Each structure stands twice: as structure tokens, then as C-alpha cells.
CSV table of C-alpha atoms in Angstrom, one decimal:
chain,number,residue,atom,x,y,z
I,175,MET,CA,-230.9,-130.1,-191.2
I,176,ALA,CA,-230.0,-131.8,-193.7
I,177,ALA,CA,-231.2,-128.6,-196.5
I,178,LEU,CA,-229.8,-125.8,-194.8
I,179,THR,CA,-227.0,-127.2,-194.3
I,180,ARG,CA,-227.1,-127.9,-198.1
I,181,LYS,CA,-228.0,-123.7,-198.8
I,182,THR,CA,-225.3,-122.5,-196.0
I,183,GLY,CA,-224.4,-120.0,-198.1
I,184,VAL,CA,-228.1,-119.1,-199.8
I,185,PHE,CA,-229.0,-119.0,-196.3
I,186,GLU,CA,-226.1,-116.5,-194.8
I,187,LYS,CA,-227.0,-113.8,-198.2
I,188,THR,CA,-230.4,-114.3,-197.3
I,189,LEU,CA,-229.6,-113.2,-194.2
I,190,ARG,CA,-227.3,-110.8,-194.0
I,191,ALA,CA,-229.5,-108.9,-196.8
I,192,TRP,CA,-232.3,-108.5,-194.9
I,193,PHE,CA,-230.0,-107.2,-191.2
I,194,ARG,CA,-228.8,-104.1,-193.5
I,195,ARG,CA,-231.7,-103.2,-194.4
I,196,ASN,CA,-233.9,-104.0,-190.9
I,197,ALA,CA,-231.0,-103.6,-188.4
I,198,ARG,CA,-232.0,-101.7,-185.4
I,199,ASP,CA,-229.9,-98.4,-184.4
I,200,LEU,CA,-228.0,-99.2,-180.7
I,201,PRO,CA,-225.0,-97.1,-179.5
I,202,TRP,CA,-222.8,-100.2,-179.5
I,203,ARG,CA,-223.5,-101.4,-183.1
I,204,GLN,CA,-221.4,-97.6,-183.8
I,205,THR,CA,-218.0,-98.9,-183.3
I,206,ARG,CA,-215.8,-101.6,-182.9
I,207,ASP,CA,-214.0,-100.5,-179.3
I,208,PRO,CA,-214.1,-104.0,-177.3
I,209,TYR,CA,-215.0,-102.0,-174.3
I,210,ALA,CA,-217.9,-100.6,-174.9
I,211,ILE,CA,-219.3,-104.1,-176.9
I,212,LEU,CA,-218.2,-105.8,-172.8
I,213,VAL,CA,-219.9,-102.9,-171.1
I,214,SER,CA,-223.1,-103.5,-173.3
I,215,GLU,CA,-223.1,-107.5,-173.0
I,216,PHE,CA,-222.4,-107.5,-169.5
I,217,MET,CA,-225.7,-104.6,-169.1
I,218,LEU,CA,-227.7,-106.9,-172.0
I,219,GLN,CA,-227.6,-109.6,-169.5
I,220,GLN,CA,-231.3,-110.4,-168.2
I,221,THR,CA,-232.0,-106.3,-168.9
I,222,GLN,CA,-234.3,-105.5,-172.7
I,223,VAL,CA,-232.7,-102.5,-175.4
I,224,VAL,CA,-234.3,-100.8,-174.6
I,225,THR,CA,-233.6,-100.3,-171.0
I,226,VAL,CA,-230.1,-100.2,-171.3
I,227,ILE,CA,-229.8,-97.6,-173.8
I,228,PRO,CA,-229.4,-94.6,-171.7
I,229,TYR,CA,-227.1,-96.5,-168.4
I,230,PHE,CA,-225.3,-97.3,-171.6
I,231,GLU,CA,-225.1,-93.7,-172.8
I,232,ARG,CA,-224.0,-92.0,-169.3
I,233,TRP,CA,-221.6,-95.1,-168.4
I,234,MET,CA,-219.2,-94.3,-171.4
I,235,ALA,CA,-220.1,-91.2,-170.8
I,236,ARG,CA,-217.9,-91.2,-167.1
I,237,PHE,CA,-215.8,-95.1,-168.4
I,238,PRO,CA,-215.0,-93.9,-171.7
I,239,ASP,CA,-212.3,-96.4,-171.8
I,240,VAL,CA,-210.6,-99.9,-169.7
I,241,GLU,CA,-208.7,-97.3,-168.0
I,242,ALA,CA,-211.4,-95.1,-166.6
I,243,LEU,CA,-212.9,-98.3,-165.1
I,244,ALA,CA,-210.4,-99.7,-163.6
I,245,ALA,CA,-209.5,-96.6,-162.2
I,246,ALA,CA,-213.3,-95.7,-160.9
I,247,GLY,CA,-214.5,-96.6,-156.8
I,248,ASP,CA,-216.2,-99.0,-156.1
I,249,GLU,CA,-219.1,-96.5,-154.6
I,250,GLU,CA,-219.1,-94.6,-158.0
I,251,VAL,CA,-219.1,-97.6,-160.6
I,252,LEU,CA,-222.2,-99.0,-158.6
I,253,GLY,CA,-223.9,-96.4,-158.5
I,254,MET,CA,-223.9,-95.6,-162.7
I,255,TRP,CA,-224.7,-99.1,-162.1
I,256,GLN,CA,-228.0,-98.4,-159.8
I,257,GLY,CA,-231.6,-99.3,-161.5
I,258,LEU,CA,-230.0,-101.9,-163.3
I,259,GLY,CA,-230.0,-104.7,-161.3
I,260,TYR,CA,-228.1,-108.2,-160.8
I,261,TYR,CA,-225.3,-106.3,-159.3
I,262,SER,CA,-222.6,-108.5,-159.9
I,263,ARG,CA,-222.4,-107.7,-163.4
I,264,ALA,CA,-220.9,-104.1,-162.6
I,265,ARG,CA,-218.8,-105.6,-159.9
I,266,ASN,CA,-217.3,-108.6,-162.8
I,267,LEU,CA,-217.6,-105.5,-164.6
I,268,HIS,CA,-215.2,-103.4,-162.8
I,269,ARG,CA,-212.4,-106.5,-161.4
I,270,THR,CA,-212.4,-107.3,-165.6
I,271,ALA,CA,-211.2,-103.9,-166.0
I,272,GLY,CA,-208.9,-103.6,-163.5
I,273,VAL,CA,-207.6,-107.0,-164.6
I,274,ILE,CA,-207.3,-105.7,-168.1
I,275,VAL,CA,-205.0,-102.8,-167.1
I,276,GLU,CA,-203.0,-104.8,-165.2
I,277,GLU,CA,-202.5,-108.1,-166.8
I,278,HIS,CA,-202.9,-107.3,-170.2
I,279,GLY,CA,-201.5,-103.4,-170.4
I,280,GLY,CA,-204.7,-101.8,-171.0
I,281,ARG,CA,-205.2,-104.5,-174.7
I,282,PHE,CA,-208.4,-107.2,-174.9
I,283,PRO,CA,-206.6,-111.0,-175.0
I,284,ASP,CA,-207.5,-111.8,-178.6
I,285,THR,CA,-208.3,-115.1,-177.7
I,286,ILE,CA,-211.9,-116.9,-176.0
I,287,GLU,CA,-209.7,-118.8,-174.1
I,288,ALA,CA,-207.7,-115.6,-173.1
I,289,MET,CA,-211.5,-113.8,-172.4
I,290,ARG,CA,-213.2,-117.1,-170.9
I,291,ARG,CA,-210.5,-116.3,-167.7
I,292,LEU,CA,-212.0,-112.9,-167.2
I,293,PRO,CA,-213.9,-112.2,-164.1
I,294,GLY,CA,-217.8,-112.8,-165.3
I,295,LEU,CA,-216.9,-113.4,-168.5
I,296,GLY,CA,-218.7,-117.2,-169.5
I,297,ASP,CA,-218.6,-118.8,-173.0
I,298,TYR,CA,-221.4,-115.8,-174.8
I,299,THR,CA,-219.3,-112.7,-173.5
I,300,ALA,CA,-216.4,-113.7,-174.5
I,301,GLY,CA,-217.3,-114.9,-177.8
I,302,ALA,CA,-219.9,-111.8,-178.8
I,303,VAL,CA,-217.1,-110.1,-177.7
I,304,LEU,CA,-214.1,-111.1,-179.6
I,305,THR,CA,-216.9,-111.3,-182.6
I,306,PHE,CA,-219.0,-108.0,-182.5
I,307,SER,CA,-215.2,-106.4,-182.3
I,308,ARG,CA,-212.6,-108.5,-184.7
I,309,ASP,CA,-214.6,-110.6,-186.4
I,310,VAL,CA,-213.6,-112.9,-184.5
I,311,ALA,CA,-215.8,-116.2,-186.6
I,312,THR,CA,-217.3,-118.3,-183.0
I,313,PRO,CA,-220.5,-118.9,-182.4
I,314,ILE,CA,-222.1,-117.2,-179.8
I,315,VAL,CA,-226.0,-118.3,-178.1
I,316,ASP,CA,-227.7,-115.8,-176.4
I,317,ALA,CA,-231.7,-116.2,-175.8
I,318,ASN,CA,-232.8,-115.4,-179.5
I,319,ILE,CA,-230.4,-117.2,-181.2
I,320,ALA,CA,-231.0,-119.9,-178.7
I,321,ARG,CA,-235.1,-119.3,-179.9
I,322,VAL,CA,-233.8,-118.7,-183.4
I,323,LEU,CA,-232.2,-122.3,-184.2
I,324,ALA,CA,-234.2,-124.6,-182.2
I,325,ARG,CA,-237.1,-124.1,-184.4
I,326,LEU,CA,-234.6,-123.8,-187.7
I,327,PHE,CA,-233.4,-126.6,-186.9
I,328,ASN,CA,-236.4,-128.3,-184.3
I,329,VAL,CA,-234.5,-129.0,-181.3
I,330,LEU,CA,-237.2,-131.5,-179.6
I,331,LEU,CA,-234.9,-130.9,-176.2
I,332,PRO,CA,-235.4,-128.6,-174.4
I,333,ILE,CA,-232.4,-126.3,-174.4
I,334,ASP,CA,-231.9,-125.5,-170.8
I,335,VAL,CA,-230.2,-128.7,-169.9
I,336,THR,CA,-227.0,-129.6,-170.6
I,337,GLU,CA,-227.8,-131.9,-173.7
I,338,GLY,CA,-230.0,-129.0,-175.3
I,339,ARG,CA,-227.1,-126.4,-174.4
I,340,ARG,CA,-224.4,-128.3,-176.1
I,341,ARG,CA,-226.7,-129.4,-179.7
I,342,ILE,CA,-227.6,-125.4,-179.7
I,343,TRP,CA,-224.2,-124.7,-179.6
I,344,GLN,CA,-222.9,-127.5,-181.5
I,345,LEU,CA,-225.7,-125.5,-184.3
I,346,ALA,CA,-224.6,-122.4,-183.6
I,347,GLU,CA,-221.1,-123.6,-184.7
I,348,LEU,CA,-222.3,-125.2,-187.9
I,349,LEU,CA,-223.5,-122.0,-189.7
I,350,GLN,CA,-220.0,-119.4,-188.8
I,351,PRO,CA,-219.5,-117.8,-191.8
I,352,ALA,CA,-215.8,-117.6,-193.8
I,353,THR,CA,-215.6,-113.4,-192.9
I,354,ALA,CA,-217.7,-111.1,-191.5
I,355,ALA,CA,-218.7,-113.5,-188.1
I,356,GLY,CA,-219.2,-110.4,-186.5
I,357,GLU,CA,-222.2,-109.5,-189.0
I,358,PHE,CA,-223.5,-112.6,-189.8
I,359,ASN,CA,-224.1,-113.1,-185.7
I,360,GLY,CA,-225.5,-109.8,-185.4
I,361,ALA,CA,-228.0,-110.8,-187.7
I,362,LEU,CA,-229.1,-113.7,-185.8
I,363,MET,CA,-229.7,-112.1,-183.1
I,364,GLU,CA,-231.8,-109.1,-184.4
I,365,LEU,CA,-233.6,-111.9,-186.8
I,366,GLY,CA,-234.8,-113.0,-182.7
I,367,ALA,CA,-235.4,-109.6,-181.5
I,368,LEU,CA,-237.8,-108.9,-183.8
I,369,ILE,CA,-238.7,-111.8,-186.0
I,370,CYS,CA,-238.3,-115.4,-183.8
I,371,LEU,CA,-240.1,-114.3,-181.1
I,372,PRO,CA,-241.2,-116.0,-178.3
I,373,LYS,CA,-245.0,-115.6,-180.9
I,374,PRO,CA,-243.1,-116.0,-183.8
I,375,ARG,CA,-243.7,-113.4,-186.9
I,376,CYS,CA,-243.8,-116.5,-189.7
I,377,GLU,CA,-244.6,-114.6,-192.2
I,378,GLU,CA,-241.9,-111.7,-192.3
I,379,CYS,CA,-239.0,-114.4,-191.9
I,380,PRO,CA,-236.7,-113.3,-194.2
I,381,VAL,CA,-235.6,-117.3,-194.1
I,382,ARG,CA,-238.7,-119.4,-192.9
I,383,VAL,CA,-237.7,-121.6,-196.1
I,384,PHE,CA,-235.1,-123.0,-194.2
I,385,CYS,CA,-237.1,-122.9,-191.6
I,386,ASP,CA,-237.6,-126.6,-190.3
I,387,ALA,CA,-240.0,-126.1,-187.3
I,388,LYS,CA,-243.1,-128.6,-187.8
I,389,GLU,CA,-244.7,-126.5,-184.7
I,390,PRO,CA,-242.6,-123.1,-184.0
I,391,GLU,CA,-244.3,-121.3,-181.4
I,392,LYS,CA,-243.4,-124.6,-179.3
I,393,LEU,CA,-239.9,-124.9,-179.6
I,394,PRO,CA,-237.5,-123.5,-178.0
I,395,MET,CA,-238.3,-126.7,-175.8
I,396,LYS,CA,-237.6,-126.3,-171.5
I,397,ARG,CA,-237.5,-128.1,-168.5
I,398,ALA,CA,-240.0,-127.1,-166.4
I,399,ARG,CA,-240.3,-124.2,-164.6
I,400,VAL,CA,-238.6,-124.2,-160.5
I,401,ALA,CA,-241.9,-122.6,-158.0
I,402,VAL,CA,-241.6,-119.3,-156.6
I,403,THR,CA,-240.4,-119.0,-153.9
I,404,ARG,CA,-241.7,-116.2,-151.6
I,405,LYS,CA,-239.7,-114.6,-148.6
I,406,THR,CA,-240.5,-111.6,-146.4
I,407,GLU,CA,-237.3,-108.9,-145.6
I,408,ARG,CA,-238.0,-107.0,-142.2
I,409,SER,CA,-236.3,-103.3,-142.3
I,410,PHE,CA,-236.6,-100.2,-139.9
I,411,PHE,CA,-235.9,-96.5,-140.8
I,412,THR,CA,-235.1,-94.0,-137.7
I,413,GLU,CA,-234.6,-90.9,-138.6
I,414,LYS,CA,-233.3,-87.6,-136.1
I,415,ASP,CA,-232.3,-84.3,-136.9
I,416,GLY,CA,-233.2,-83.9,-141.1
I,417,ARG,CA,-231.7,-87.3,-141.5
I,418,PHE,CA,-232.0,-90.7,-142.2
I,419,LEU,CA,-229.9,-93.9,-140.8
I,420,LEU,CA,-228.3,-96.2,-144.5
I,421,HIS,CA,-226.0,-99.3,-144.4
I,422,GLN,CA,-224.3,-101.0,-146.4
I,423,ARG,CA,-224.6,-104.3,-148.1
I,424,ILE,CA,-220.8,-106.1,-146.6
I,425,VAL,CA,-222.2,-109.3,-148.3
I,426,ASN,CA,-224.3,-110.5,-151.1
I,427,PRO,CA,-227.2,-109.9,-152.4
I,428,TRP,CA,-226.6,-106.4,-152.7
I,429,LYS,CA,-222.8,-106.1,-151.4
I,430,GLY,CA,-221.5,-102.5,-151.4
I,431,MET,CA,-224.3,-101.2,-151.6
I,432,TRP,CA,-226.7,-99.5,-149.4
I,433,VAL,CA,-229.8,-100.6,-148.1
I,434,LEU,CA,-232.4,-99.5,-144.6
I,435,PRO,CA,-230.3,-101.3,-142.2
I,436,PRO,CA,-232.5,-105.1,-140.9
I,437,LEU,CA,-234.6,-105.1,-138.2
I,438,ASP,CA,-233.2,-107.9,-136.2
I,439,LEU,CA,-230.3,-105.3,-135.5
I,440,ARG,CA,-233.1,-103.0,-134.1
I,441,ALA,CA,-235.6,-102.2,-131.7
I,442,ALA,CA,-239.3,-101.7,-133.5
I,443,GLU,CA,-243.1,-100.2,-134.3
I,444,ASP,CA,-244.8,-103.7,-134.3
I,445,GLU,CA,-246.3,-102.8,-137.4
I,446,PRO,CA,-244.8,-101.9,-140.5
I,447,LEU,CA,-244.8,-98.5,-142.5
I,448,VAL,CA,-244.9,-99.9,-145.2
I,449,ASN,CA,-244.2,-103.3,-147.4
I,450,HIS,CA,-243.0,-103.6,-151.1
I,451,VAL,CA,-242.8,-106.4,-153.2
I,452,TYR,CA,-239.8,-107.5,-155.4
I,453,SER,CA,-238.6,-110.0,-158.0
I,454,ILE,CA,-235.6,-111.4,-157.8
I,455,THR,CA,-234.3,-115.0,-159.1
I,456,ARG,CA,-236.8,-117.3,-157.9
I,457,TYR,CA,-237.9,-115.6,-155.4
I,458,ARG,CA,-240.9,-112.8,-154.3
I,459,VAL,CA,-239.8,-110.6,-151.6
I,460,THR,CA,-241.9,-108.6,-149.5
I,461,LEU,CA,-240.3,-106.1,-148.3
I,462,GLU,CA,-241.7,-105.1,-144.8
I,463,VAL,CA,-239.9,-101.3,-143.6
I,464,PHE,CA,-240.7,-100.4,-139.6
I,465,ARG,CA,-239.8,-97.1,-138.1
I,466,ALA,CA,-237.4,-97.4,-135.3
I,467,ALA,CA,-239.2,-96.8,-131.7
I,468,GLU,CA,-237.1,-94.3,-131.3
I,469,PRO,CA,-233.8,-92.3,-133.0
I,470,LEU,CA,-230.8,-95.2,-133.3
I,471,GLN,CA,-227.3,-94.0,-133.4
I,472,SER,CA,-225.1,-95.4,-136.2
I,473,THR,CA,-223.0,-99.1,-134.8
I,474,GLY,CA,-219.7,-98.2,-137.2
I,475,PRO,CA,-218.7,-98.1,-140.8
I,476,VAL,CA,-221.6,-100.4,-142.8
I,477,GLU,CA,-223.8,-97.5,-141.3
I,478,ARG,CA,-224.8,-94.1,-142.5
I,479,TRP,CA,-226.7,-91.2,-140.9
I,480,VAL,CA,-227.9,-89.2,-145.0
I,481,THR,CA,-230.2,-86.9,-146.4
I,482,VAL,CA,-232.3,-87.3,-149.4
I,483,ASP,CA,-229.8,-85.3,-151.6
I,484,GLU,CA,-226.9,-87.5,-150.6
I,485,ALA,CA,-228.6,-91.0,-150.6
I,486,VAL,CA,-229.1,-90.1,-154.0
I,487,ARG,CA,-225.4,-90.4,-154.9
I,488,LEU,CA,-225.5,-93.2,-152.9
I,489,PRO,CA,-225.4,-97.0,-154.5
I,490,MET,CA,-228.9,-98.6,-153.3
I,491,PRO,CA,-230.8,-101.1,-154.6
I,492,SER,CA,-234.4,-100.5,-156.2
I,493,PRO,CA,-236.5,-102.6,-153.8
I,494,HIS,CA,-234.3,-100.4,-151.4
I,495,ARG,CA,-235.0,-96.8,-153.0
I,496,ARG,CA,-238.6,-97.7,-153.7
I,497,ALA,CA,-239.2,-99.2,-150.4
I,498,LEU,CA,-237.5,-95.7,-148.2
I,499,GLU,CA,-240.2,-92.7,-151.4
I,500,LYS,CA,-243.2,-94.8,-149.9
I,501,VAL,CA,-242.0,-94.6,-146.2
I,502,ILE,CA,-241.7,-90.9,-146.5
I,503,SER,CA,-244.4,-90.4,-148.1
I,504,PHE,CA,-245.7,-92.5,-145.7
I,505,CYS,CA,-244.7,-90.4,-142.7
I,506,GLN,CA,-245.2,-87.0,-144.4
I,507,ARG,CA,-248.2,-88.1,-144.7
I,508,GLU,CA,-248.5,-88.2,-141.4
I,509,GLY,CA,-246.9,-85.2,-140.1
I,510,ARG,CA,-244.0,-87.4,-138.7
I,511,SER,CA,-240.9,-86.7,-141.5
I,512,SER,CA,-239.1,-83.6,-142.0
I,513,GLN,CA,-237.6,-85.2,-145.3
I,514,ARG,CA,-238.6,-83.9,-148.9
I,515,LEU,CA,-239.2,-86.3,-151.6
I,516,LEU,CA,-236.9,-85.8,-154.5
I,517,PHE,CA,-236.4,-90.2,-155.3
């Protein structure tokens, strides 16, 4: 640590030079618009860059500014987010847009404290928006930067416990430059994304002479993983007159989205038509879809009869969309459905 802190200026200059030569050409790096940066940061939470790029571009085409997003309806917002998962991100982003328009006149706050008060913004996202849009010198720590700092300073604490997290954030603050903080923070992030990977490429690292890690492949340290819990969900499929029934969730997870109706509300045949396995947080879920014993009527505003074409336009979580694809395909093979498979 002492070697790096004595030569912070050299480290910063070296890292910036590498970044200018090697930085990926990402759409949110071509703007200083805090709204566009906010959208990218929400989308990038727990999602890979290659997946986010087309979603980001479609989102910005439909909601080009914070006013456009604030004016949109919940169903359209969730529909545009469909496929990215973790839908609370979309709801918080939508709520944030509303707060910025209604309480800030459409202008983004210019302090970390005010940014943190927006829905769904923690220390990282608040800092990222300000540093990348306004060059505010503020520490930001995502998974990539945490890995870089844990190795540079040989941090022998689990970074996902309070003491370890505090240490990493202190180090990020220690390295903040006097000027052009956005570029520097972006360079730290890019180093973790391209070079200081979980399996590090130390021989290619532009700042390896500053690194104190004795065994970089073993860092960062983390606490023991929580065991995966297996669970089963049961839904049903019913069809009449070329339409099938969907159910709108009114609670989390997937609040506001359309799913196959829950089985406990209906009688069904004994064996599931299909099983679809998916993961969410620490759960490994088997979604069993049964066919209703007979066509059923909608029971209220949270249910809707739809065609496949209509279902495509509804916000639906990926596990239920994939399960529905399997059900329709199975029913077509069995001659039990007239639906066209258009998902």
C-alpha cells in the first residue's frame, strides 16, 4: 500500500493512458447525460454488458429523457425491461424519473446526499451518475473495482462483510484524483472488466508494478456462499377460443407483470404439461405447469384472456414466458392447442 500511495500520480497517469487505448466503445460512454448514465447503471446491475447494450439502445429510443420515462405507464416500462430480470430495478428507475420531474423540475441532483434519496439508488449508483456525468471526485465500488482494489492493496478481509466493504470504499476514496474523476473511475472499472478478471491476466496488467497481491487469484476474499434452496411453483394453462388466461401479479416478485395463473386457485389435471427450471437469488425453482381440467372464466381484473400476439406485448418474466412457450409447443404436438408459437 505504501508503494502505491507514494506514487499515486504515476499510477493514475499509467492507468489513464491504458484506458484511453483500450476502453470499450459503449453507448453510455458517449454521453454526459446523467439520465442515460442512470439508465445504464440500473441495467448493468447483475447483468452483463453484452446483454445490456441492445436493451439500453431500445430504452433510450423509446424514453429519450427523464420526462418521457416519467410520463410512461407501468405496463409499458415493465414491457421494455422484459428479459433483463430483477424487475424492481425497472420500477425504481420509473419512480426515480417521476421524483426528478416532480420534485427537481427534471434536473438531476448535484450532490451525493440528494442522489441517494432517489428510489433504488445506493452509494455506488449515486456516485456513478455524478462521477460519469459531472466528473465529481467520489468513490464508486462495483464488483470489478472491488476486485482491483482488493488485489492492489492485498486486502485479506472478505469484501462482502461490513469491515471488508468499508475497507474497499476507503481505498477507493484514497485514490480519487483531483480532476477528471469520471475517466479515472471508468479506468479502474475497465481494468477489472478486461484484465483483473476472476482469473487474472497479470502479465497484461498496465499497473502490475503497483500491485501488492501475493496470490491475486485468491482475491478478493468472500464469506462462504449461502446454500441454494430448491422450491417448486405450480401454475396452470387453460385455453378457449384461441385465447389463454394470464394472471397479473399484485405483489413481488414480478409485481405488475403477467404470469401463468397460480395453481392453488384452480383444479387441474394430475400430471404437469411441462417443467421449467430457473434460478432467482438463492433459489433454484421448478415451475410446473398443469393444464386446467376444463376451460375457466376470468375471476377479476388481475386476469386476462389473451392471444399469443397480445401476450408478446405484455410484460412477462422470462421464466413464465419460457414455460408458456413449452406448453404451447407441447399442446401443438398433442393436437390440443390452436395457438401459433410466436414468442
